[in-house]
Coordinates of C-alpha atoms and ligand atoms in Angstrom, one line a residue:
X716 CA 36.9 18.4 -22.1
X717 CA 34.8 15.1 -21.4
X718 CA 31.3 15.8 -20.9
X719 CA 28.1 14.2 -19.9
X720 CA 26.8 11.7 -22.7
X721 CA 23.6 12.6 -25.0
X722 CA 20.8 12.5 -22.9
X723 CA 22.0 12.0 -19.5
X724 CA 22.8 14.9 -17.1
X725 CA 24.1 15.9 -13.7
X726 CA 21.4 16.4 -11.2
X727 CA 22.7 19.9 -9.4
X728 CA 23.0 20.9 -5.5
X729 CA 20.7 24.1 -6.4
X730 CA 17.7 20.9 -7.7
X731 CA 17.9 18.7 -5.1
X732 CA 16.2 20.0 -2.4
X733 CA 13.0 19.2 -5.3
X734 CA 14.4 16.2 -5.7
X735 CA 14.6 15.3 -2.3
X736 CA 11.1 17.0 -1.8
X737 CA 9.4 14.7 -4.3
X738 CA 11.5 11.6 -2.8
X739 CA 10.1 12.6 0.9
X740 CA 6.6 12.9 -0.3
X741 CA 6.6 9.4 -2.3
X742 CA 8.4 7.8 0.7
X743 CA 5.6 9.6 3.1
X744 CA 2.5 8.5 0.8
X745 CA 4.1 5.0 0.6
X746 CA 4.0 4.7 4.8
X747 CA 0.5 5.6 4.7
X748 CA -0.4 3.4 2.3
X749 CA 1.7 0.3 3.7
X750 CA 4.0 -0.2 0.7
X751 CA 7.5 -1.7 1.1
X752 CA 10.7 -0.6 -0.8
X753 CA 11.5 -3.3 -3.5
X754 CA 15.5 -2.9 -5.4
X755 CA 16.0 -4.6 -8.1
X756 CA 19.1 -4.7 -10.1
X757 CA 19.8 -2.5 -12.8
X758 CA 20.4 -4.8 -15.5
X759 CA 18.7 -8.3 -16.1
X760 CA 18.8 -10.9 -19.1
X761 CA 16.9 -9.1 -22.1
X762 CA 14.4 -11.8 -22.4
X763 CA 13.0 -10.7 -19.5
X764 CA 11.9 -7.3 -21.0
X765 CA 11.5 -9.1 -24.9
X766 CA 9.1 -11.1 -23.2
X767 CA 7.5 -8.8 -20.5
X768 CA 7.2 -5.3 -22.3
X769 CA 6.9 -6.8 -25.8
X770 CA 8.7 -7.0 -28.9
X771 CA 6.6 -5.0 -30.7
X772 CA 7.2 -2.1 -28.1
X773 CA 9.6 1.2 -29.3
X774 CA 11.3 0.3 -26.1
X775 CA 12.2 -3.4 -27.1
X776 CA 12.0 -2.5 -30.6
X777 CA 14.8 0.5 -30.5
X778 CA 15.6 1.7 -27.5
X779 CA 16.9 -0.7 -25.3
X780 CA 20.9 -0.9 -23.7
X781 CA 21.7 -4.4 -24.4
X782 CA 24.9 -5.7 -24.5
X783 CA 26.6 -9.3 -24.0
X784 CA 28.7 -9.7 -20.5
X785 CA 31.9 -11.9 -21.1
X786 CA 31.3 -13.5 -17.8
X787 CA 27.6 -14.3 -18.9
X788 CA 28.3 -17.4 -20.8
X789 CA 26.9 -15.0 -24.2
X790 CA 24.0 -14.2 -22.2
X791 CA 22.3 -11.2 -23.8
X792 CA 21.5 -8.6 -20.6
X793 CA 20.2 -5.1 -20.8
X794 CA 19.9 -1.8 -18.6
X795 CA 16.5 -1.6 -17.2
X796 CA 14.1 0.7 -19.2
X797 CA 11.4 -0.3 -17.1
X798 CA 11.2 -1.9 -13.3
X799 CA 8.0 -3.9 -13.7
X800 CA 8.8 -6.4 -15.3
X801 CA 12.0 -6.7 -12.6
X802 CA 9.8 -6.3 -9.6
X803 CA 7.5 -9.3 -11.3
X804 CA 10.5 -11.2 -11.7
X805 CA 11.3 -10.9 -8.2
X806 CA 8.2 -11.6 -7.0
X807 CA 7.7 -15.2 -8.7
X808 CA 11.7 -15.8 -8.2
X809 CA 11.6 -15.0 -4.4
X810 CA 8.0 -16.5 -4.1
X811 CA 6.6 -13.5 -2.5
X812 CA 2.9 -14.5 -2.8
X813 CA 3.7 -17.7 0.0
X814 CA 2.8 -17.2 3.1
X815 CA -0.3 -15.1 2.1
X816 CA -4.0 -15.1 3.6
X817 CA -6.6 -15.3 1.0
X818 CA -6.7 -12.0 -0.6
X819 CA -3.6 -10.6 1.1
X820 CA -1.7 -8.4 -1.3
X821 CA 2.1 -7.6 -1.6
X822 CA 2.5 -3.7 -2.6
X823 CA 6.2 -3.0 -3.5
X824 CA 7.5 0.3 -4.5
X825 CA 11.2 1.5 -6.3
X826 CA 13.0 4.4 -6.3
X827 CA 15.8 4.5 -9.3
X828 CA 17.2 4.7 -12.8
X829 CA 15.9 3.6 -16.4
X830 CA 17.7 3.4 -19.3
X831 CA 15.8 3.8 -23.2
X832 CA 17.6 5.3 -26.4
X833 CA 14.6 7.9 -27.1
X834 CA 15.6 10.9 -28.7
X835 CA 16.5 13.8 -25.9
X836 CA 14.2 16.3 -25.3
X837 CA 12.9 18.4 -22.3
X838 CA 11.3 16.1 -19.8
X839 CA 12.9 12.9 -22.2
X840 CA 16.5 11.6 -20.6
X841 CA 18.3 8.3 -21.7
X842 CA 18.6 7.9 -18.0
X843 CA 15.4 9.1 -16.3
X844 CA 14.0 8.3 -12.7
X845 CA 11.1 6.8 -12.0
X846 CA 9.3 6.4 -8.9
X847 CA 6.8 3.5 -9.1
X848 CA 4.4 1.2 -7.1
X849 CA 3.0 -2.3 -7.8
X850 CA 0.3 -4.4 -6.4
X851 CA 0.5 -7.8 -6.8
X852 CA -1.7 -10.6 -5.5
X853 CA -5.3 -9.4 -6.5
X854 CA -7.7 -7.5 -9.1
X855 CA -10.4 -5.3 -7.1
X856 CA -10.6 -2.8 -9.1
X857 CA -10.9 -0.9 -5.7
X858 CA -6.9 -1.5 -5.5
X859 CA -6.7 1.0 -8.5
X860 CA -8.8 3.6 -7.0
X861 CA -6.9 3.2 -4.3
X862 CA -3.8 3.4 -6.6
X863 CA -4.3 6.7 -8.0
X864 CA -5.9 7.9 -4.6
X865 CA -2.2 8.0 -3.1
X866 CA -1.2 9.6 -6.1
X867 CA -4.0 12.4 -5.9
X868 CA -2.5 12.6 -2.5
X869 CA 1.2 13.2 -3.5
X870 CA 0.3 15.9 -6.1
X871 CA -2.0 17.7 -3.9
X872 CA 1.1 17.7 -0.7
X873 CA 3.6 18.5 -3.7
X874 CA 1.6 21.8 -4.8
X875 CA 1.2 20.1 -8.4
X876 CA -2.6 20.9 -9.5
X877 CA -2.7 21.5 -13.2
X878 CA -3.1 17.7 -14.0
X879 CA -5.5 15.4 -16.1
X880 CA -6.0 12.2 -15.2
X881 CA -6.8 9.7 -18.3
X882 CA -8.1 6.3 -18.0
X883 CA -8.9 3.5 -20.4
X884 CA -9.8 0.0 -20.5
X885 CA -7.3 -1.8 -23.1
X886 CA -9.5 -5.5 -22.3
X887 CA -8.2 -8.7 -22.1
X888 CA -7.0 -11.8 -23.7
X889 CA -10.7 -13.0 -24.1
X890 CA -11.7 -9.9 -25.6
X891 CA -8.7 -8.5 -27.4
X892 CA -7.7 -10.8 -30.6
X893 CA -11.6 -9.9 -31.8
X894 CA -11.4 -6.5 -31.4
X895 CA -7.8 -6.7 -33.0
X896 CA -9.3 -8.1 -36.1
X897 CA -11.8 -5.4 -36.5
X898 CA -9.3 -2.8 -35.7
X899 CA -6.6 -4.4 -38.9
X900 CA -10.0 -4.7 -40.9
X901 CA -10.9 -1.0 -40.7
X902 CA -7.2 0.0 -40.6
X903 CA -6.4 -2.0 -43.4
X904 CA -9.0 0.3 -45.5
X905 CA -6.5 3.3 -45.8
X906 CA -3.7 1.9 -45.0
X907 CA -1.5 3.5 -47.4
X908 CA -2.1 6.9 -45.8
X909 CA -0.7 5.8 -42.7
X910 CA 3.2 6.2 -42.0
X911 CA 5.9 3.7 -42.2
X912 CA 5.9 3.3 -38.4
X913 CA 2.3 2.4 -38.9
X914 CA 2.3 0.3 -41.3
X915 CA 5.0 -1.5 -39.5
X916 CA 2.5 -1.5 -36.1
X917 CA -0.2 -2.7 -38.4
X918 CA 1.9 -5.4 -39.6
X919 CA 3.0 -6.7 -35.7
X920 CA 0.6 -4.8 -33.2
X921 CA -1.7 -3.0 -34.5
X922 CA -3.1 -1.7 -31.2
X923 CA 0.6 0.2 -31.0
X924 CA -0.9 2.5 -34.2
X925 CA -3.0 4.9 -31.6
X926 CA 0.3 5.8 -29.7
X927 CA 1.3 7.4 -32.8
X928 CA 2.3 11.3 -32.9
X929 CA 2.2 12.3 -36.7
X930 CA -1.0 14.6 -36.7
X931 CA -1.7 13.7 -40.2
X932 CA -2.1 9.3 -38.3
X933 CA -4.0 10.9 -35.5
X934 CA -6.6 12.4 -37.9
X935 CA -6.6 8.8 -39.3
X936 CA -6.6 7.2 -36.0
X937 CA -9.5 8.8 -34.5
X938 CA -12.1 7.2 -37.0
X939 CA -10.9 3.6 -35.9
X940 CA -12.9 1.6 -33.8
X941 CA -11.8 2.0 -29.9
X942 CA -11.4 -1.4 -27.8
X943 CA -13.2 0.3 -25.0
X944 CA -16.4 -0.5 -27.3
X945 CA -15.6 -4.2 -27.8
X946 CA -15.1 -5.3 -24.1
X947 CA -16.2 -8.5 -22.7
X948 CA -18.8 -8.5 -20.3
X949 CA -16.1 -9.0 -17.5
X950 CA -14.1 -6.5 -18.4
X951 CA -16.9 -3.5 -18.8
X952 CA -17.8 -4.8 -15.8
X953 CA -14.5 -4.1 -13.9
X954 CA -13.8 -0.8 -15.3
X955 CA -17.1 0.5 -14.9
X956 CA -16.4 -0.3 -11.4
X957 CA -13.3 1.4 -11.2
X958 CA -15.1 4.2 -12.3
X959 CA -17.5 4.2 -9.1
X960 CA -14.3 3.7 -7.3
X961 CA -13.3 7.0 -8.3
X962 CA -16.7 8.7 -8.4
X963 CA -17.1 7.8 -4.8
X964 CA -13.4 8.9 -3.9
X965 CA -14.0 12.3 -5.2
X966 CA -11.2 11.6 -7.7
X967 CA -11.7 13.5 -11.3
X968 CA -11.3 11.8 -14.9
X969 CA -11.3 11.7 -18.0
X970 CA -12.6 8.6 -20.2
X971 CA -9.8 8.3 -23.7
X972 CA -10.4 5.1 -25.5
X973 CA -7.3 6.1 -27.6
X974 CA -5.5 5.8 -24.7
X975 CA -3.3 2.4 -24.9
X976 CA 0.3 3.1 -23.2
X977 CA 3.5 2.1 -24.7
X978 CA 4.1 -1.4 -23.1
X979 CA 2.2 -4.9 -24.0
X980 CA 1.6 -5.8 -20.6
X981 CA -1.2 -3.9 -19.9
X982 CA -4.6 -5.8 -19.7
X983 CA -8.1 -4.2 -18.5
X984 CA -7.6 -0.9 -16.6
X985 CA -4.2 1.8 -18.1
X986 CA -4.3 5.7 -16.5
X987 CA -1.9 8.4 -17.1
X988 CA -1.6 11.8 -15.1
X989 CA -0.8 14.3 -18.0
X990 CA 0.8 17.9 -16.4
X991 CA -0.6 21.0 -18.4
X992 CA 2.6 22.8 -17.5
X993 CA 4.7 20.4 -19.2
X994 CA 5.7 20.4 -23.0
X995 CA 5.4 18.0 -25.5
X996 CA 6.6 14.9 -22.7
X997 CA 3.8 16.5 -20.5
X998 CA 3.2 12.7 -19.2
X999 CA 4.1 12.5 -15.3
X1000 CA 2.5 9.5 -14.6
X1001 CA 1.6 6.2 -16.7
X1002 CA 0.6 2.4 -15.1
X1003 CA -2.1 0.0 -15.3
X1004 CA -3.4 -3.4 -15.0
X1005 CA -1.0 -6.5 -15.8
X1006 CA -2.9 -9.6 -14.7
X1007 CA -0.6 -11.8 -17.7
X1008 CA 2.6 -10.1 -16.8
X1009 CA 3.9 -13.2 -14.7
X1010 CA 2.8 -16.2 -17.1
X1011 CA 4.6 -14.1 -19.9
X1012 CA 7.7 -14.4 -18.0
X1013 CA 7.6 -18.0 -17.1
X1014 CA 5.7 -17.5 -13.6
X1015 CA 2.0 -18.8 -12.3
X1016 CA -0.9 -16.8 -12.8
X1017 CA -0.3 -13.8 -10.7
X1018 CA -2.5 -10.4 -10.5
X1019 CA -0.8 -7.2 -10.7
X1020 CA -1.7 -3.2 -10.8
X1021 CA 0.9 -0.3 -10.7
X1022 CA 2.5 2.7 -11.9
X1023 CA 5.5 5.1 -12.5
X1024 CA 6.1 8.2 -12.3
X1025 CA 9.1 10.2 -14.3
X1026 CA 10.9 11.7 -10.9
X1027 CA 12.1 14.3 -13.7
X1028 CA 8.9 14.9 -14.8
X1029 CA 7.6 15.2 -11.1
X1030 CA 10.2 17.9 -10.6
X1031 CA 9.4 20.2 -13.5
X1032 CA 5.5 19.8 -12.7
X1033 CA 6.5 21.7 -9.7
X1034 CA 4.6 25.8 -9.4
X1035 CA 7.9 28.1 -9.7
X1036 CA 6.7 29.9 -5.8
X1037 CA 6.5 25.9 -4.3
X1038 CA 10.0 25.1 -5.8
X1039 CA 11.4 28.4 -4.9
X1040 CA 10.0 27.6 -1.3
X1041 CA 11.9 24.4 -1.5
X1042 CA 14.9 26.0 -2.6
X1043 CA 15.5 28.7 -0.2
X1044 CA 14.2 26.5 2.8
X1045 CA 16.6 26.6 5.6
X1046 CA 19.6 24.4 5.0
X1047 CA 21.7 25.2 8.0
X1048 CA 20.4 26.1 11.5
X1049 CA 23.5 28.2 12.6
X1050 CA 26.5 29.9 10.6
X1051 CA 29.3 30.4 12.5
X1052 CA 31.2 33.9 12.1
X1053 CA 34.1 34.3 13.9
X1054 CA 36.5 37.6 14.4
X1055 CA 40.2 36.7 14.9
X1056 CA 42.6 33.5 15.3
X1057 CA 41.6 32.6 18.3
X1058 CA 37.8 32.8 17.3
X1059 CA 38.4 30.8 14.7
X1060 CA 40.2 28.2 16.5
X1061 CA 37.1 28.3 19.3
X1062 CA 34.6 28.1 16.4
X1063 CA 35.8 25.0 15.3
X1064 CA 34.8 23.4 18.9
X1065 CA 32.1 25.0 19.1
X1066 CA 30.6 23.8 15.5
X1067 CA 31.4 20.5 16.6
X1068 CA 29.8 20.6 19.9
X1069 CA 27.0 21.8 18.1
X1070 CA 26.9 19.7 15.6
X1071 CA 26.8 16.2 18.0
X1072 CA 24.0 18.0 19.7
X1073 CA 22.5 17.3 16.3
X1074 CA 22.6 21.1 14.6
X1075 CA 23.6 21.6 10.9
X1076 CA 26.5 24.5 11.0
X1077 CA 27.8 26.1 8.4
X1078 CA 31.6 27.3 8.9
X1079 CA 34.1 28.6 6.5
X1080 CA 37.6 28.3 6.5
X1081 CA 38.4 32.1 5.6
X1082 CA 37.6 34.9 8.0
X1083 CA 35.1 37.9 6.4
X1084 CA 34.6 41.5 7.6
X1085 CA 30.9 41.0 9.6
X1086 CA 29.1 42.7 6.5
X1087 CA 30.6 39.7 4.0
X1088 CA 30.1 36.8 6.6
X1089 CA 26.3 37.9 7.3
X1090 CA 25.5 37.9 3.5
X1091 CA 27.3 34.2 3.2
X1092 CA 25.0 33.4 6.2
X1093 CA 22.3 34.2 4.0
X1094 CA 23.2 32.4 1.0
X1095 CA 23.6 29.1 3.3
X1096 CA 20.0 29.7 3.7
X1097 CA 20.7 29.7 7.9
X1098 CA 18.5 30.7 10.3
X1099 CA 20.9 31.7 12.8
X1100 CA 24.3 33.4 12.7
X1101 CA 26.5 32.8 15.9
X1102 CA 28.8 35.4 16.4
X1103 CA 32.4 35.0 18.0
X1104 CA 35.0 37.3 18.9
X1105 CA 37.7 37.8 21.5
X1106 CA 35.2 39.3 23.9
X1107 CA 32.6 36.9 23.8
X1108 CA 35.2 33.9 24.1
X1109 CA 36.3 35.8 27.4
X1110 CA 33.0 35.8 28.7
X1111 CA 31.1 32.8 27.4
X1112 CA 28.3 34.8 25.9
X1113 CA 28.1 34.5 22.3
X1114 CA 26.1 36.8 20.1
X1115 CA 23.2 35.2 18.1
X1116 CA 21.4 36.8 15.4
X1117 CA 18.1 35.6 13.9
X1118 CA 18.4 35.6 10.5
X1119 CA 15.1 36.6 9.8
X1120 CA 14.1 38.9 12.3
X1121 CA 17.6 40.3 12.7
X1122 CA 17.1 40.2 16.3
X1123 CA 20.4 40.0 18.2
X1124 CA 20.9 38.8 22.1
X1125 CA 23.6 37.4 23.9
X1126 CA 23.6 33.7 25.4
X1127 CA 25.6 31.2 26.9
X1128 CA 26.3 27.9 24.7
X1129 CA 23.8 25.8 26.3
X1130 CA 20.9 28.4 26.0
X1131 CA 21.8 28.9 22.3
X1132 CA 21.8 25.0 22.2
X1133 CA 18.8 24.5 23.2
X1134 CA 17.0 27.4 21.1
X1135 CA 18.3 26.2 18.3
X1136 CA 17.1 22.7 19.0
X1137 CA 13.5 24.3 19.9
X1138 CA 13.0 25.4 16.8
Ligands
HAM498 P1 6.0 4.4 -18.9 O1 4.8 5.1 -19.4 O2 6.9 3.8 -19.9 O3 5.5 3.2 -17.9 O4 6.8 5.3 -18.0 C1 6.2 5.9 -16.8 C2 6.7 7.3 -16.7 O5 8.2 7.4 -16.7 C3 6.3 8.3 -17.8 O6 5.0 8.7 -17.6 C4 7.4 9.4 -17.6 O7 7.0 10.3 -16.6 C5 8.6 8.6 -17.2 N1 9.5 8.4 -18.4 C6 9.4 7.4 -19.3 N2 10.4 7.5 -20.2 C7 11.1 8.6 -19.9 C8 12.2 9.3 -20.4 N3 12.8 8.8 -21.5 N4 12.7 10.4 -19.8 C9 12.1 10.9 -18.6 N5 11.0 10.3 -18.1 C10 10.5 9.2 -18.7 C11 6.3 2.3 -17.3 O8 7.5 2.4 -17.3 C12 5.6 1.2 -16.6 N6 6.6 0.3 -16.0 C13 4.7 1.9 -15.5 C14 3.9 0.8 -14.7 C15 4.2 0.4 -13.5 N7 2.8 0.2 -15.2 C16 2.4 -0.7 -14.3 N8 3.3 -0.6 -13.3

């Protein structure tokens, strides 16, 4: 039988109402915080993400989708395993930053699919969701605090509060090739205990050697110098203001100058929300300052700050009691049982009356004894059942049970209409 390829999967019925719960909230958080949906398409020319994540990345390196279109005149394209580098691209190509006051910034958020080879594990897809924001147009560092603010917002209405926020300042072009040098020069003194990956980072990024996971390179790693303690005056300057951004939010933190995410854009400020009740993938969220992203892809100086959040990841980071909440929530307002033919025949009008009136009915197609239909009515989750029988289609007074209460009275159609549109 054909099956689901290696590292994809089928997102269930019995997981979306999480799924649709984390989408709502993200949606929600985004009105609040005047964001506007951005889509971008799901493949683009590889260049753009050789160029904008970096070729030195795992992602460019190994694990991207690429393949050549026939149409595409040998054009080498690839499934997206990132969208900021899109949502850059579309804000150059579509000149978003026109028509702008002075300071006036665009914030754009996505909902959708990426695509990277990695090896499957729990929380670690081929295809993965993400849910992400950028902010293009300006670099107050009070537009990060701001940032994570709305995400300190989601987790808290999401019920998610075993999490770590990390933060980091990776510097800048002024302040990074010196700091890069003494990093090689004290790398370069034990080199040959590193591993291959490693050596290989050493030889094209060496700032790429702190991501590593071998516990034999992290002892290694964590006697190298940090770039957090070779900033440029600027750049100290901005993240110890982000910091008081924070501090003045209420917003908790940790300080890791190991920290230095898995994409070459970053410059300045990268953060990551880590879930303790996650495994080994525990990171939920991961974003940061890009302020070169747009010149590295061809467009005019252009500021930019974001994140993304695995939607996968999101979902497991969920307490068991909140998702089992979310689960069992009412699906259906009203399930319909009816008792003979011509029941059955008058349920079928009456569901759709019902159901134009703006009411979710459930209905099934095969009559059950009153003991059977009331335990279905329970497994839709309803939180009425309507009962219908010879008798009450004789005097237009239907039974209707509350599902919870088990209370029971008899109404006429338009009273049971609008209780159940009351609430
Ligand atoms: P990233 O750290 O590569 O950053 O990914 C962000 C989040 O996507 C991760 O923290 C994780 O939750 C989720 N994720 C990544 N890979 C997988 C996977 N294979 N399976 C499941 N979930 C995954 C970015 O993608 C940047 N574009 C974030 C950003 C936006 N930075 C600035 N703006």
């Amino acid at each position: 039988m054909i099956q689901t390829v290696k590292g994809t999967r089928d997102i269930l019925p019995a997981d979306m109402p999480l799924w649709l719960r984390v989408e709502a909230v993200a949606r929600e958080a985004f009105r609040r915080y005047g964001c506007s949906e951005i889509r971008t398409p799901i493949f683009e020319k590889t260049e753009l993400f050789a160029r904008g994540v970096g070729e030195a990345t795992d992602i460019v390196h190994k694990e991207m989708y690429t393949f050549i279109d026939k149409d595409s005149d040998q054009t080498s394209l690839t499934l997206r395993p990132e969208n900021t580098a899109s949502v850059v691209r579309a804000y150059i190509q579509h000149k978003m930053y026109n028509d702008k006051a002075q300071g006036e910034v665009t914030k754009l958020y996505y909902i959708g699919q990426m695509f990277r080879r990695e090896r499957p594990q729990a929380g670690r897809y081929r295809q993965f969701y993400q849910i992400g924001v950028e902010v293009l147009g300006h670099d107050d560092p009070a537009i990060e605090a701001e940032v994570i603010e709305m995400l300190d917002w989601m987790l808290k209405e999401l019920k998610i509060t075993d999490t770590t926020l990390l933060i980091n300042s990776v510097g800048d072009a002024t302040s990074r090739p010196a700091y890069l040098e003494k990093l090689r020069a004290a790398a370069a003194q034990q080199l040959d205990k590193f591993c291959d990956d490693c050596k290989h980072r050493y030889e094209t990024n060496a700032l790429r050697m702190f991501d590593c996971k071998n516990p034999n390179c992290q002892a290694l790693i964590a006697d190298l110098p940090t770039i957090t303690d070779s900033l440029d005056d600027a750049s100290a300057q901005h993240f110890a203001d982000f910091k008081a951004h924070l501090d003045a939010r209420g917003i908790a933190y940790t300080v890791n100058p190991r920290m230095v995410r898995g994409l070459d854009y970053y410059t300045r400020t990268a953060f990551e929300i880590i879930g303790g009740s996650l495994g080994a993938q525990n990171t939920i969220v991961g974003g940061g300052r890009y302020d070169g992203l747009s010149e590295t892809i061809g467009g005019p100086p252009a500021k930019g700050f974001g994140f993304a959040f695995g939607l996968d990841r999101m979902v497991l980071s969920i307490p068991p009691d909140e998702a089992e909440r979310l689960r069992t929530a009412s699906a259906a307002d009203v399930f319909i049982v009816y008792l003979g033919e011509a029941a059955r025949e008058k349920s079928f009008l009456i569901a759709r009356e019902l159901r134009s009136a703006g009411l979710s009915v459930a209905l099934e197609f095969e009559e059950r004894k009153m003991k059977k239909a009331m335990a279905q009515a329970n497994k839709f989750h309803a939180r009425y059942a309507l009962i219908i029988g010879d008798n009450e289609i004789a005097t237009g007074m239907y039974g209707l049970k509350n599902m919870t209460t088990g209370e029971q009275e008899s109404l006429d159609l338009e009273s049971i209409k609008s209780k159940l549109l009351g609430g």
